[in-house]
Short mmCIF file of C-alpha atoms (C1' of nucleotides) in Angstrom, two decimals:
data_model
loop_
_atom_site.label_atom_id
_atom_site.label_comp_id
_atom_site.label_asym_id
_atom_site.label_seq_id
_atom_site.Cartn_x
_atom_site.Cartn_y
_atom_site.Cartn_z
CA MET A 971 211.21 -50.26 -77.33
CA SER A 972 209.42 -49.41 -80.62
CA PRO A 973 207.05 -46.50 -80.48
CA GLU A 974 204.04 -48.75 -80.94
CA ASP A 975 204.61 -51.45 -78.31
CA HIS A 976 202.04 -54.14 -79.16
CA SER A 977 203.59 -57.19 -77.55
CA ALA A 978 200.78 -59.71 -77.75
CA PRO A 979 201.52 -62.68 -75.56
CA PRO A 980 198.80 -65.04 -76.80
CA ALA A 981 197.28 -62.71 -79.43
CA THR A 982 197.84 -62.32 -83.09
CA PRO A 983 200.58 -59.71 -83.31
CA GLY A 984 199.97 -58.30 -86.72
CA LYS A 985 196.78 -57.26 -88.40
CA THR A 986 195.53 -60.46 -89.97
CA ARG A 987 191.78 -60.25 -90.66
CA LEU A 988 189.59 -61.72 -88.07
CA SER A 989 187.37 -64.76 -88.69
CA ARG A 990 184.78 -66.64 -86.71
CA GLU A 991 187.28 -69.51 -86.13
CA LEU A 992 189.93 -67.09 -84.87
CA VAL A 993 187.56 -65.35 -82.51
CA LEU A 994 186.05 -68.55 -81.18
CA SER A 995 189.40 -70.23 -80.63
CA ALA A 996 190.78 -67.15 -78.79
CA ALA A 997 187.58 -67.34 -76.70
CA LEU A 998 188.12 -71.00 -75.95
CA ALA A 999 191.74 -70.32 -75.04
CA LEU A 1000 190.70 -67.57 -72.67
CA VAL A 1001 188.06 -69.64 -70.99
CA ASP A 1002 190.43 -72.61 -70.62
CA ALA A 1003 193.10 -70.39 -69.08
CA GLU A 1004 191.04 -68.15 -66.88
CA GLY A 1005 187.50 -69.40 -66.57
CA LEU A 1006 184.12 -68.37 -67.99
CA ASP A 1007 183.97 -64.98 -66.16
CA ALA A 1008 187.16 -63.85 -67.88
CA LEU A 1009 185.36 -64.09 -71.26
CA THR A 1010 184.10 -60.58 -71.67
CA MET A 1011 183.80 -58.83 -74.93
CA ARG A 1012 186.32 -56.27 -73.87
CA ARG A 1013 188.79 -58.77 -72.65
CA LEU A 1014 188.57 -60.86 -75.71
CA GLY A 1015 188.90 -57.81 -77.95
CA GLN A 1016 192.08 -56.87 -76.10
CA GLU A 1017 193.34 -60.53 -76.44
CA LEU A 1018 192.90 -60.18 -80.14
CA GLY A 1019 194.34 -56.69 -80.38
CA ARG A 1020 190.98 -55.40 -81.68
CA ASP A 1021 188.21 -53.20 -80.51
CA PRO A 1022 185.58 -55.17 -78.64
CA MET A 1023 182.95 -54.01 -81.02
CA SER A 1024 184.58 -55.83 -83.89
CA LEU A 1025 183.53 -59.08 -82.33
CA TYR A 1026 179.91 -58.51 -83.02
CA ARG A 1027 180.68 -59.28 -86.70
CA TYR A 1028 181.35 -62.90 -85.65
CA ALA A 1029 178.91 -63.46 -82.89
CA ALA A 1030 175.56 -61.74 -82.53
CA ASN A 1031 176.02 -61.20 -78.81
CA ARG A 1032 177.73 -62.64 -75.85
CA ALA A 1033 175.31 -65.60 -75.55
CA ALA A 1034 176.01 -66.53 -79.15
CA LEU A 1035 179.68 -66.47 -78.38
CA LEU A 1036 179.28 -68.90 -75.59
CA ASP A 1037 177.31 -71.14 -77.95
CA GLY A 1038 180.10 -70.87 -80.40
CA VAL A 1039 182.59 -72.01 -77.79
CA SER A 1040 180.42 -75.00 -76.88
CA GLU A 1041 180.26 -75.94 -80.55
CA LEU A 1042 184.03 -75.56 -80.96
CA VAL A 1043 184.65 -77.88 -78.07
CA LEU A 1044 182.16 -80.50 -79.22
CA ASP A 1045 183.77 -80.56 -82.56
CA GLU A 1046 186.79 -82.08 -80.87
CA LEU A 1047 184.76 -85.20 -80.45
CA ASP A 1048 184.65 -87.43 -83.37
CA ILE A 1049 182.21 -90.16 -83.82
CA ILE A 1050 183.02 -92.66 -86.51
CA PRO A 1051 180.02 -94.75 -87.25
CA ASP A 1052 182.02 -97.67 -88.71
CA ASP A 1053 182.28 -100.15 -85.99
CA PRO A 1054 179.06 -102.16 -85.80
CA ASP A 1055 179.77 -103.12 -82.12
CA TRP A 1056 177.58 -100.41 -80.61
CA GLN A 1057 178.58 -101.33 -77.00
CA ALA A 1058 182.27 -100.83 -77.73
CA GLN A 1059 181.52 -97.64 -79.61
CA LEU A 1060 179.51 -96.13 -76.75
CA ARG A 1061 182.23 -97.08 -74.40
CA ARG A 1062 184.89 -95.48 -76.54
CA ILE A 1063 182.91 -92.26 -77.02
CA ALA A 1064 182.21 -92.05 -73.34
CA HIS A 1065 185.89 -92.04 -72.59
CA ASP A 1066 186.65 -89.56 -75.24
CA LEU A 1067 184.06 -87.22 -73.96
CA ARG A 1068 185.35 -87.59 -70.43
CA LEU A 1069 188.84 -86.70 -71.56
CA LEU A 1070 187.42 -83.80 -73.47
CA ALA A 1071 185.70 -82.51 -70.42
CA LEU A 1072 188.90 -82.85 -68.36
CA ARG A 1073 190.71 -80.91 -71.03
CA HIS A 1074 188.15 -78.06 -70.95
CA PRO A 1075 186.67 -78.18 -67.50
CA ASN A 1076 185.65 -74.50 -67.63
CA VAL A 1077 183.46 -75.24 -70.68
CA VAL A 1078 181.51 -78.05 -69.10
CA PRO A 1079 179.05 -75.66 -67.38
CA LEU A 1080 178.34 -74.22 -70.87
CA LEU A 1081 177.83 -77.66 -72.41
CA VAL A 1082 175.38 -78.53 -69.68
CA THR A 1083 173.66 -75.30 -69.12
CA ARG A 1084 173.09 -73.66 -72.48
CA PRO A 1085 170.93 -76.25 -74.00
CA LEU A 1086 168.52 -75.73 -71.11
CA SER A 1087 167.68 -72.30 -72.43
CA THR A 1088 167.50 -73.18 -76.09
CA PRO A 1089 164.80 -75.34 -77.71
CA LEU A 1090 166.35 -78.36 -79.24
CA GLY A 1091 165.82 -77.41 -82.79
CA LEU A 1092 167.36 -73.98 -82.43
CA ARG A 1093 170.62 -75.17 -80.93
CA PRO A 1094 173.86 -74.66 -82.81
CA LEU A 1095 174.24 -77.52 -85.20
CA GLY A 1096 177.64 -78.62 -83.90
CA THR A 1097 175.83 -79.28 -80.67
CA LEU A 1098 173.27 -81.58 -82.18
CA ARG A 1099 175.67 -83.57 -84.29
CA PRO A 1100 176.80 -86.02 -81.63
CA LEU A 1101 173.10 -86.85 -81.01
CA GLU A 1102 172.46 -87.46 -84.66
CA GLN A 1103 175.57 -89.55 -85.04
CA ILE A 1104 174.87 -91.70 -82.10
CA LEU A 1105 171.32 -92.30 -83.16
CA SER A 1106 172.71 -93.30 -86.51
CA LEU A 1107 175.16 -95.64 -84.96
CA LEU A 1108 172.54 -97.38 -82.94
CA ILE A 1109 170.08 -97.67 -85.72
CA ASP A 1110 172.69 -99.05 -87.94
CA ALA A 1111 173.49 -101.60 -85.28
CA GLY A 1112 169.96 -102.88 -85.45
CA PHE A 1113 167.87 -100.84 -83.00
CA ALA A 1114 164.48 -99.51 -83.86
CA PRO A 1115 164.61 -95.70 -84.10
CA GLU A 1116 162.51 -95.27 -80.89
CA ASP A 1117 164.68 -97.69 -78.97
CA ALA A 1118 167.75 -96.00 -80.18
CA LEU A 1119 166.43 -92.79 -78.77
CA HIS A 1120 165.85 -94.45 -75.39
CA VAL A 1121 169.28 -95.91 -75.36
CA TYR A 1122 170.74 -92.57 -76.31
CA ARG A 1123 168.94 -90.89 -73.42
CA ALA A 1124 170.00 -93.33 -70.79
CA TYR A 1125 173.54 -93.38 -72.15
CA TYR A 1126 174.00 -89.60 -72.40
CA GLY A 1127 172.21 -88.97 -69.22
CA TYR A 1128 174.61 -91.24 -67.28
CA LEU A 1129 177.61 -89.92 -69.11
CA TYR A 1130 176.91 -86.28 -68.41
CA GLY A 1131 176.03 -87.09 -64.85
CA HIS A 1132 179.35 -88.85 -64.40
CA ILE A 1133 181.31 -86.00 -65.91
CA LEU A 1134 179.64 -83.49 -63.56
CA ASN A 1135 180.30 -85.75 -60.63
CA GLU A 1136 183.91 -86.27 -61.48
CA LEU A 1137 184.53 -82.62 -62.10
CA GLN A 1138 183.11 -81.66 -58.82
CA GLU A 1139 185.55 -83.79 -56.94
CA PHE A 1140 188.47 -82.88 -59.11
CA VAL A 1141 188.86 -79.25 -58.13
CA VAL A 1142 191.77 -77.14 -58.85
CA ASP A 1143 195.10 -78.87 -58.32
CA PRO A 1144 195.13 -82.67 -58.34
CA ASP A 1145 198.33 -82.84 -56.28
CA GLU A 1146 196.84 -80.91 -53.47
CA ASN A 1147 193.54 -82.68 -53.95
CA GLU A 1148 193.75 -84.85 -50.85
CA ALA A 1149 194.90 -82.03 -48.55
CA LEU A 1150 192.37 -79.71 -49.83
CA LEU A 1151 189.66 -82.25 -49.42
CA ARG A 1152 190.58 -83.09 -45.92
CA LEU A 1153 190.84 -79.44 -45.09
CA GLY A 1154 187.48 -78.76 -46.60
CA LEU A 1155 185.74 -81.66 -45.00
CA HIS A 1156 187.23 -80.86 -41.65
CA ARG A 1157 184.98 -77.85 -41.54
CA LEU A 1158 181.88 -80.04 -41.49
CA PRO A 1159 180.10 -80.59 -38.22
CA PRO A 1160 181.06 -84.24 -37.27
CA LYS A 1161 177.57 -84.96 -35.74
CA GLU A 1162 175.85 -84.11 -38.94
CA PHE A 1163 178.25 -85.52 -41.44
CA PRO A 1164 179.90 -88.67 -39.97
CA ARG A 1165 179.72 -90.72 -43.15
CA LEU A 1166 181.12 -88.08 -45.46
CA ARG A 1167 183.99 -87.34 -43.11
CA ALA A 1168 184.87 -90.97 -42.68
CA LEU A 1169 185.01 -91.41 -46.43
CA ALA A 1170 187.53 -88.57 -46.91
CA PRO A 1171 190.48 -90.83 -47.81
CA VAL A 1172 188.38 -92.73 -50.29
CA LEU A 1173 187.13 -89.52 -51.77
CA ALA A 1174 190.70 -88.36 -52.21
CA ASP A 1175 191.71 -90.98 -54.68
CA TYR A 1176 188.94 -91.16 -57.10
CA ASP A 1177 189.56 -93.09 -60.30
CA GLY A 1178 187.10 -91.35 -62.61
CA MET A 1179 187.93 -93.46 -65.62
CA ALA A 1180 187.48 -96.80 -63.92
CA GLU A 1181 184.27 -95.66 -62.42
CA LEU A 1182 182.95 -94.47 -65.69
CA ASP A 1183 183.81 -97.66 -67.29
CA GLU A 1184 182.03 -99.79 -64.71
CA GLY A 1185 178.92 -97.60 -65.01
CA ILE A 1186 178.88 -97.86 -68.74
CA THR A 1187 179.21 -101.66 -68.54
CA ILE A 1188 176.30 -101.81 -66.15
CA LEU A 1189 174.18 -99.50 -68.17
CA VAL A 1190 175.01 -100.92 -71.60
CA SER A 1191 174.38 -104.53 -70.58
CA GLY A 1192 171.25 -103.58 -68.82
CA LEU A 1193 170.04 -101.82 -71.98
CA ALA A 1194 171.02 -104.66 -74.16
CA ALA A 1195 169.15 -107.12 -72.03
CA ARG A 1196 165.84 -105.34 -72.10
CA LEU A 1197 165.78 -104.45 -75.70
CA PRO A 1198 164.96 -106.51 -78.84
CA LEU A 1199 168.22 -108.21 -79.53
CA PRO A 1200 170.35 -105.95 -81.78
CA GLY A 1201 171.78 -107.46 -84.98
CA ALA A 1202 168.38 -108.78 -85.86
CA SER A 1203 166.57 -106.74 -88.43
CA THR A 1204 163.73 -104.78 -87.08
CA LYS A 1205 161.60 -104.90 -90.26
CA PRO A 1206 158.47 -106.94 -89.91
CA MET B 983 143.15 -51.06 -44.19
CA SER B 984 145.21 -51.30 -41.00
CA PRO B 985 148.28 -48.99 -40.87
CA GLU B 986 150.75 -51.90 -41.33
CA ASP B 987 149.44 -53.51 -44.31
CA HIS B 988 151.49 -56.67 -44.68
CA SER B 989 149.75 -58.48 -47.51
CA ALA B 990 152.74 -59.76 -49.54
CA PRO B 991 151.97 -60.36 -53.25
CA PRO B 992 155.56 -61.10 -53.90
CA ALA B 993 156.90 -58.19 -51.83
CA THR B 994 156.46 -57.00 -48.32
CA PRO B 995 155.07 -53.54 -48.75
CA GLY B 996 155.22 -52.60 -45.10
CA LYS B 997 158.32 -52.54 -43.00
CA THR B 998 158.66 -56.02 -41.53
CA ARG B 999 162.23 -56.65 -40.66
CA LEU B 1000 164.21 -58.64 -43.29
CA SER B 1001 165.68 -62.07 -42.52
CA ARG B 1002 167.74 -64.57 -44.45
CA GLU B 1003 164.69 -66.71 -45.07
CA LEU B 1004 162.70 -63.83 -46.37
CA VAL B 1005 165.44 -62.78 -48.75
CA LEU B 1006 166.18 -66.18 -49.98
CA SER B 1007 162.62 -67.14 -50.62
CA ALA B 1008 162.00 -63.87 -52.46
CA ALA B 1009 165.03 -64.65 -54.53
CA LEU B 1010 163.75 -68.15 -55.27
CA ALA B 1011 160.38 -66.74 -56.25
CA LEU B 1012 162.01 -64.30 -58.57
CA VAL B 1013 164.10 -67.02 -60.24
CA ASP B 1014 161.19 -69.23 -60.60
CA ALA B 1015 159.11 -66.50 -62.19
CA GLU B 1016 161.65 -64.87 -64.45
CA GLY B 1017 164.79 -66.86 -64.60
CA LEU B 1018 168.27 -66.51 -63.24
CA ASP B 1019 169.15 -63.39 -65.10
CA ALA B 1020 166.36 -61.49 -63.32
CA LEU B 1021 167.96 -62.10 -59.97
CA THR B 1022 170.05 -58.96 -59.60
CA MET B 1023 170.67 -57.25 -56.32
CA ARG B 1024 168.82 -54.21 -57.50
CA ARG B 1025 165.81 -56.09 -58.69
CA LEU B 1026 165.63 -58.27 -55.56
CA GLY B 1027 165.92 -55.14 -53.44
CA GLN B 1028 163.02 -53.57 -55.30
CA GLU B 1029 160.94 -56.78 -54.99
CA LEU B 1030 161.45 -56.58 -51.21
CA GLY B 1031 160.77 -52.85 -51.07
CA ARG B 1032 164.29 -52.29 -49.71
CA ASP B 1033 167.56 -50.76 -50.83
CA PRO B 1034 169.64 -53.29 -52.76
CA MET B 1035 172.41 -52.64 -50.23
CA SER B 1036 170.39 -54.12 -47.39
CA LEU B 1037 170.66 -57.49 -48.95
CA TYR B 1038 174.32 -57.66 -48.10
CA ARG B 1039 173.37 -58.33 -44.45
CA TYR B 1040 171.98 -61.66 -45.46
CA ALA B 1041 174.33 -62.82 -48.22
CA ALA B 1042 178.00 -61.87 -48.60
CA ASN B 1043 177.60 -61.27 -52.31
CA ARG B 1044 175.69 -62.38 -55.35
CA ALA B 1045 177.32 -65.80 -55.50
CA ALA B 1046 176.48 -66.46 -51.92
CA LEU B 1047 172.95 -65.58 -52.71
CA LEU B 1048 172.89 -68.09 -55.48
CA ASP B 1049 174.19 -70.68 -53.14
CA GLY B 1050 171.53 -69.83 -50.61
CA VAL B 1051 168.89 -70.39 -53.36
CA SER B 1052 170.40 -73.76 -54.18
CA GLU B 1053 170.26 -74.66 -50.58
CA LEU B 1054 166.68 -73.57 -50.16
CA VAL B 1055 165.59 -75.68 -53.09
CA LEU B 1056 167.41 -78.71 -51.89
CA ASP B 1057 165.79 -78.34 -48.54
CA GLU B 1058 162.51 -79.25 -50.15
CA LEU B 1059 163.82 -82.68 -50.65
CA ASP B 1060 163.46 -84.86 -47.63
CA ILE B 1061 165.24 -88.18 -47.28
CA ILE B 1062 163.90 -90.32 -44.56
CA PRO B 1063 166.35 -93.08 -43.78
CA ASP B 1064 163.76 -95.44 -42.26
CA ASP B 1065 163.01 -97.82 -45.01
CA PRO B 1066 165.73 -100.48 -45.15
CA ASP B 1067 164.86 -101.27 -48.78
CA TRP B 1068 167.55 -99.16 -50.35
CA GLN B 1069 166.37 -99.78 -53.91
CA ALA B 1070 162.88 -98.57 -53.24
CA GLN B 1071 164.38 -95.59 -51.36
CA LEU B 1072 166.66 -94.63 -54.24
CA ARG B 1073 163.75 -94.89 -56.62
CA ARG B 1074 161.55 -92.71 -54.45
CA ILE B 1075 164.19 -90.05 -54.02
CA ALA B 1076 164.89 -90.02 -57.66
CA HIS B 1077 161.31 -89.30 -58.43
CA ASP B 1078 161.21 -86.65 -55.72
CA LEU B 1079 164.29 -84.89 -57.07
CA ARG B 1080 162.89 -85.06 -60.60
CA LEU B 1081 159.64 -83.35 -59.55
CA LEU B 1082 161.61 -80.83 -57.58
CA ALA B 1083 163.62 -80.04 -60.74
CA LEU B 1084 160.37 -79.67 -62.77
CA ARG B 1085 159.02 -77.34 -60.12
CA HIS B 1086 162.15 -75.13 -60.22
CA PRO B 1087 163.63 -75.62 -63.70
CA ASN B 1088 165.41 -72.27 -63.54
CA VAL B 1089 167.31 -73.40 -60.45
CA VAL B 1090 168.69 -76.55 -62.01
CA PRO B 1091 171.65 -74.76 -63.73
CA LEU B 1092 172.64 -73.56 -60.28
CA LEU B 1093 172.29 -76.96 -58.69
CA VAL B 1094 174.51 -78.39 -61.37
CA THR B 1095 176.94 -75.61 -61.94
CA ARG B 1096 177.81 -74.07 -58.63
CA PRO B 1097 179.38 -77.16 -57.04
CA LEU B 1098 181.82 -77.10 -59.98
CA SER B 1099 183.40 -73.97 -58.69
CA THR B 1100 183.42 -74.85 -54.99
CA PRO B 1101 185.53 -77.51 -53.43
CA LEU B 1102 183.42 -80.22 -51.84
CA GLY B 1103 184.11 -79.30 -48.33
CA LEU B 1104 183.32 -75.68 -48.71
CA ARG B 1105 179.91 -76.02 -50.13
CA PRO B 1106 176.79 -74.86 -48.31
CA LEU B 1107 175.77 -77.57 -45.84
CA GLY B 1108 172.29 -77.84 -47.21
CA THR B 1109 173.92 -78.97 -50.43
CA LEU B 1110 175.90 -81.81 -48.85
CA ARG B 1111 173.04 -83.16 -46.66
CA PRO B 1112 171.52 -85.31 -49.40
CA LEU B 1113 174.96 -86.85 -50.02
CA GLU B 1114 175.47 -87.63 -46.35
CA GLN B 1115 171.97 -89.03 -46.01
CA ILE B 1116 172.16 -91.34 -48.95
CA LEU B 1117 175.46 -92.70 -47.80
CA SER B 1118 174.02 -93.26 -44.47
CA LEU B 1119 171.00 -95.03 -46.01
CA LEU B 1120 173.22 -97.33 -48.01
CA ILE B 1121 175.55 -98.16 -45.23
CA ASP B 1122 172.65 -98.87 -42.98
CA ALA B 1123 171.32 -101.23 -45.64
CA GLY B 1124 174.49 -103.25 -45.47
CA PHE B 1125 176.91 -101.68 -47.92
CA ALA B 1126 180.59 -101.21 -47.08
CA PRO B 1127 181.26 -97.43 -46.92
CA GLU B 1128 183.34 -97.47 -50.07
CA ASP B 1129 180.77 -99.36 -52.00
CA ALA B 1130 178.16 -97.04 -50.73
CA LEU B 1131 180.09 -94.18 -52.25
CA HIS B 1132 180.33 -95.97 -55.57
CA VAL B 1133 176.66 -96.64 -55.59
CA TYR B 1134 175.95 -93.09 -54.65
CA ARG B 1135 178.04 -91.82 -57.54
CA ALA B 1136 176.52 -93.99 -60.12
CA TYR B 1137 173.07 -93.24 -58.94
CA TYR B 1138 173.46 -89.40 -58.60
CA GLY B 1139 175.35 -89.24 -61.85
CA TYR B 1140 172.54 -90.99 -63.69
CA LEU B 1141 169.84 -88.99 -61.84
CA TYR B 1142 171.31 -85.59 -62.62
CA GLY B 1143 171.94 -86.61 -66.18
CA HIS B 1144 168.45 -87.62 -66.59
CA ILE B 1145 167.19 -84.42 -65.22
CA LEU B 1146 169.29 -82.34 -67.47
CA ASN B 1147 168.14 -84.43 -70.45
CA GLU B 1148 164.57 -84.09 -69.61
CA LEU B 1149 164.69 -80.42 -68.95
CA GLN B 1150 166.39 -79.85 -72.28
CA GLU B 1151 163.43 -81.37 -74.13
CA PHE B 1152 160.85 -79.81 -71.94
CA VAL B 1153 161.34 -76.20 -72.95
CA VAL B 1154 158.92 -73.41 -72.33
CA ASP B 1155 155.28 -74.31 -72.84
CA PRO B 1156 154.46 -77.99 -72.67
CA ASP B 1157 151.26 -77.46 -74.78
CA GLU B 1158 153.27 -75.99 -77.63
CA ASN B 1159 155.92 -78.51 -77.10
CA GLU B 1160 155.26 -80.59 -80.18
CA ALA B 1161 154.67 -77.65 -82.50
CA LEU B 1162 157.78 -75.92 -81.27
CA LEU B 1163 159.78 -79.07 -81.68
CA ARG B 1164 158.69 -79.62 -85.24
CA LEU B 1165 159.25 -76.07 -86.00
CA GLY B 1166 162.74 -76.15 -84.50
CA LEU B 1167 163.67 -79.31 -86.09
CA HIS B 1168 162.41 -78.19 -89.42
CA ARG B 1169 165.34 -75.86 -89.53
CA LEU B 1170 167.85 -78.69 -89.55
CA PRO B 1171 169.35 -79.64 -92.87
CA PRO B 1172 167.72 -82.92 -93.87
CA LYS B 1173 170.80 -84.42 -95.30
CA GLU B 1174 172.79 -83.90 -92.09
CA PHE B 1175 170.13 -84.85 -89.59
CA PRO B 1176 167.82 -87.48 -91.03
CA ARG B 1177 167.60 -89.54 -87.79
CA LEU B 1178 166.79 -86.65 -85.65
CA ARG B 1179 164.15 -85.34 -87.92
CA ALA B 1180 162.55 -88.62 -88.35
CA LEU B 1181 162.20 -88.97 -84.57
CA ALA B 1182 160.39 -85.67 -84.20
CA PRO B 1183 157.03 -87.19 -83.30
CA VAL B 1184 158.73 -89.50 -80.78
CA LEU B 1185 160.65 -86.65 -79.24
CA ALA B 1186 157.41 -84.69 -78.90
CA ASP B 1187 155.86 -87.03 -76.36
CA TYR B 1188 158.56 -87.85 -73.92
CA ASP B 1189 157.47 -89.46 -70.67
CA GLY B 1190 160.31 -88.39 -68.39
CA MET B 1191 158.94 -90.21 -65.44
CA ALA B 1192 158.72 -93.58 -67.06
CA GLU B 1193 162.13 -93.18 -68.57
CA LEU B 1194 163.67 -92.24 -65.25
CA ASP B 1195 162.10 -95.28 -63.70
CA GLU B 1196 163.39 -97.70 -66.27
CA GLY B 1197 166.89 -96.19 -65.97
CA ILE B 1198 166.87 -96.52 -62.20
CA THR B 1199 165.69 -100.10 -62.49
CA ILE B 1200 168.58 -100.99 -64.77
CA LEU B 1201 171.11 -99.10 -62.73
CA VAL B 1202 170.03 -100.32 -59.40
CA SER B 1203 169.70 -103.90 -60.28
CA GLY B 1204 173.11 -103.71 -62.10
CA LEU B 1205 174.62 -102.27 -59.00
CA ALA B 1206 173.04 -104.78 -56.68
CA ALA B 1207 174.36 -107.64 -58.82
CA ARG B 1208 177.93 -106.65 -58.78
CA LEU B 1209 178.31 -105.75 -55.19
CA PRO B 1210 178.61 -107.88 -52.05
CA LEU B 1211 175.03 -108.82 -51.39
CA PRO B 1212 173.48 -106.25 -49.11
CA GLY B 1213 171.91 -107.31 -45.83
CA ALA B 1214 174.95 -109.43 -45.04
CA SER B 1215 177.44 -107.96 -42.64
CA THR B 1216 180.61 -106.68 -44.20
CA LYS B 1217 182.82 -107.45 -41.22
CA PRO B 1218 185.35 -110.18 -41.89
"C1'" DG C 89 166.12 -38.97 -21.20
"C1'" DC C 90 170.74 -40.69 -23.54
"C1'" DC C 91 173.93 -44.61 -25.48
"C1'" DT C 92 174.99 -48.30 -28.30
"C1'" DA C 93 174.51 -51.76 -31.81
"C1'" DG C 94 172.52 -53.29 -35.58
"C1'" DA C 95 169.53 -52.56 -39.87
"C1'" DG C 96 168.71 -50.11 -43.76
"C1'" DT C 97 170.01 -46.30 -47.02
"C1'" DC C 98 172.75 -43.02 -49.94
"C1'" DT C 99 176.19 -41.87 -52.92
"C1'" DA C 100 179.72 -43.08 -55.91
"C1'" DC C 101 182.95 -45.95 -58.71
"C1'" DG C 102 184.57 -49.17 -61.96
"C1'" DT C 103 182.99 -52.74 -65.20
"C1'" DT C 104 179.79 -54.88 -68.12
"C1'" DG C 105 176.99 -55.59 -72.90
"C1'" DT C 106 175.80 -53.29 -76.81
"C1'" DA C 107 173.40 -49.54 -79.89
"C1'" DG C 108 174.59 -46.20 -83.60
"C1'" DA C 109 177.41 -43.42 -86.40
"C1'" DG C 110 181.46 -43.03 -88.53
"C1'" DA C 111 186.31 -44.34 -90.39
"C1'" DA C 112 189.27 -47.42 -92.65
"C1'" DG C 113 190.22 -50.96 -95.69
"C1'" DT C 114 189.09 -54.21 -99.57
"C1'" DT C 115 187.18 -55.39 -103.93
"C1'" DG C 116 185.10 -54.99 -108.43
"C1'" DT C 117 184.10 -52.15 -112.64
"C1'" DT C 118 185.41 -49.08 -115.86
"C1'" DA D 277 193.96 -44.70 -112.32
"C1'" DA D 278 189.47 -43.52 -110.45
"C1'" DC D 279 185.38 -44.30 -108.75
"C1'" DA D 280 181.68 -46.83 -106.17
"C1'" DA D 281 179.95 -50.46 -103.18
"C1'" DC D 282 180.68 -53.29 -99.79
"C1'" DT D 283 182.76 -55.19 -95.62
"C1'" DT D 284 185.35 -54.69 -91.44
"C1'" DC D 285 186.80 -52.29 -87.66
"C1'" DT D 286 186.70 -48.17 -84.35
"C1'" DC D 287 184.72 -44.48 -81.50
"C1'" DT D 288 181.56 -42.65 -78.50
"C1'" DA D 289 177.86 -43.21 -75.36
"C1'" DC D 290 174.43 -45.20 -72.26
"C1'" DA D 291 171.96 -48.05 -69.11
"C1'" DA D 292 172.50 -51.54 -65.86
"C1'" DC D 293 175.23 -54.24 -62.87
"C1'" DG D 294 177.94 -55.55 -58.24
"C1'" DT D 295 179.61 -53.55 -54.32
"C1'" DA D 296 182.76 -50.35 -51.05
"C1'" DG D 297 182.32 -46.78 -47.55
"C1'" DA D 298 180.12 -43.43 -44.98
"C1'" DC D 299 175.85 -42.17 -43.50
"C1'" DT D 300 171.01 -42.18 -41.05
"C1'" DC D 301 167.52 -44.48 -38.79
"C1'" DT D 302 165.44 -47.55 -35.39
"C1'" DA D 303 165.10 -50.40 -31.22
"C1'" DG D 304 166.33 -51.64 -26.68
"C1'" DG D 305 168.83 -51.28 -22.21
"C1'" DC D 306 169.85 -48.17 -18.72
#
DNA sequence: GCCTAGAGTCTACGTTGTAGAGAAGTTGTT
DNA sequence: AACAACTTCTCTACAACGTAGACTCTAGGC
């Protein structure tokens, strides 16, 4: 019962100086906990025990803040370009990214959407790093640069697609998943959606990891087959 | 110069009664022309020459309006389940959807993002129709229902991934594409992004259609290979 | 003519992002 | 210790947003 009652549940209680990292990680925590809409300047300010306006020292505006959150999340992904077995690498990274998406489902819309409104070269560097690193990995493994780009595109395309797919079917609470699904699907007119309704039980237990793994296998072996065999030098 | 002058540039100047179709197509036009952020209730009302509040007769709230726009766009895609050649069908649909995305790039974030916040069964019906139809197509072609679901997931996953990829590199004005790209990439620190910078010219001329086609080929033949051969009955 | 239902409008409220001026706090120089 | 220069944080204010609730207007049926 002190006169100034600043009990800060997740916030920094005292008066430590702010920093970009502090702001961004508070933003990420907020998004993880309550979704993208909860991330308003005012709310974040309150979470940090500061005036909302103070945030503008660390992010030019709300959009930049969102970019910062994307960057922060992507930094959790580490790509170590040691292993020369590119297929194994791509598989591992795919699983890592999938887990990362499951850990921060509310951030995925950002990851997927923000690049659409920013020209490639003007994106936050943290966002481009995975691209650079995977290119590097592939080229080191023996791909010609252009082919590496093609492989990257097919790979990342499928990977993001899968993540979106899986997150769509994941919804809220995994324990209630089946019930919710049945409930939801029950609403569909049986004449128009016989197939979907019939597949309800199958939809209910969806093993995203296994499915991703199969997809990667198909894609990677398909790619390997139609490209100049890796391992051989590409110099003339 | 008749008293009721209903020439509609984008708006209906006279006093024709509103309808859901009218509202939604005006909304779509607005999004296509000026982006998602331009679609506010007030702005759309003004575009239709009506009070913003009148829109609430035709969409429960802004989110529902966005759903309506998604639905409207997806209705442009028609899946005719006649051709028993599922591979050709999937390829055709993929190209159709790609073109649709290029026609309405500003809607793509909606297509990709809104399902993430809505349980499958509660989505607008128009959004689920492609899923149902593709399932139907695959099952008719001889796939067991569960396998059809797997094929669908891999296919749609890759397809959406590709579209996102392509739209990211497309940006604004295709004529300035190369210049913009170089300009943008020039900003990147050479030490950190050597591969990306070196690939600038290749990035500049990106043939999305060809790339999609190759990817589909790989995926579809991969899928065909590892599934019980289609055409044969799946009954024991 | 009036009556009723639906379509469209008006007013108002709370919340949002952020510009601009100022206060408070920190650091370096003497 | 005293000042100045800079950074960081706060205060106030404004325009624009979504939308609740009560109103008016219009079109048909009698």
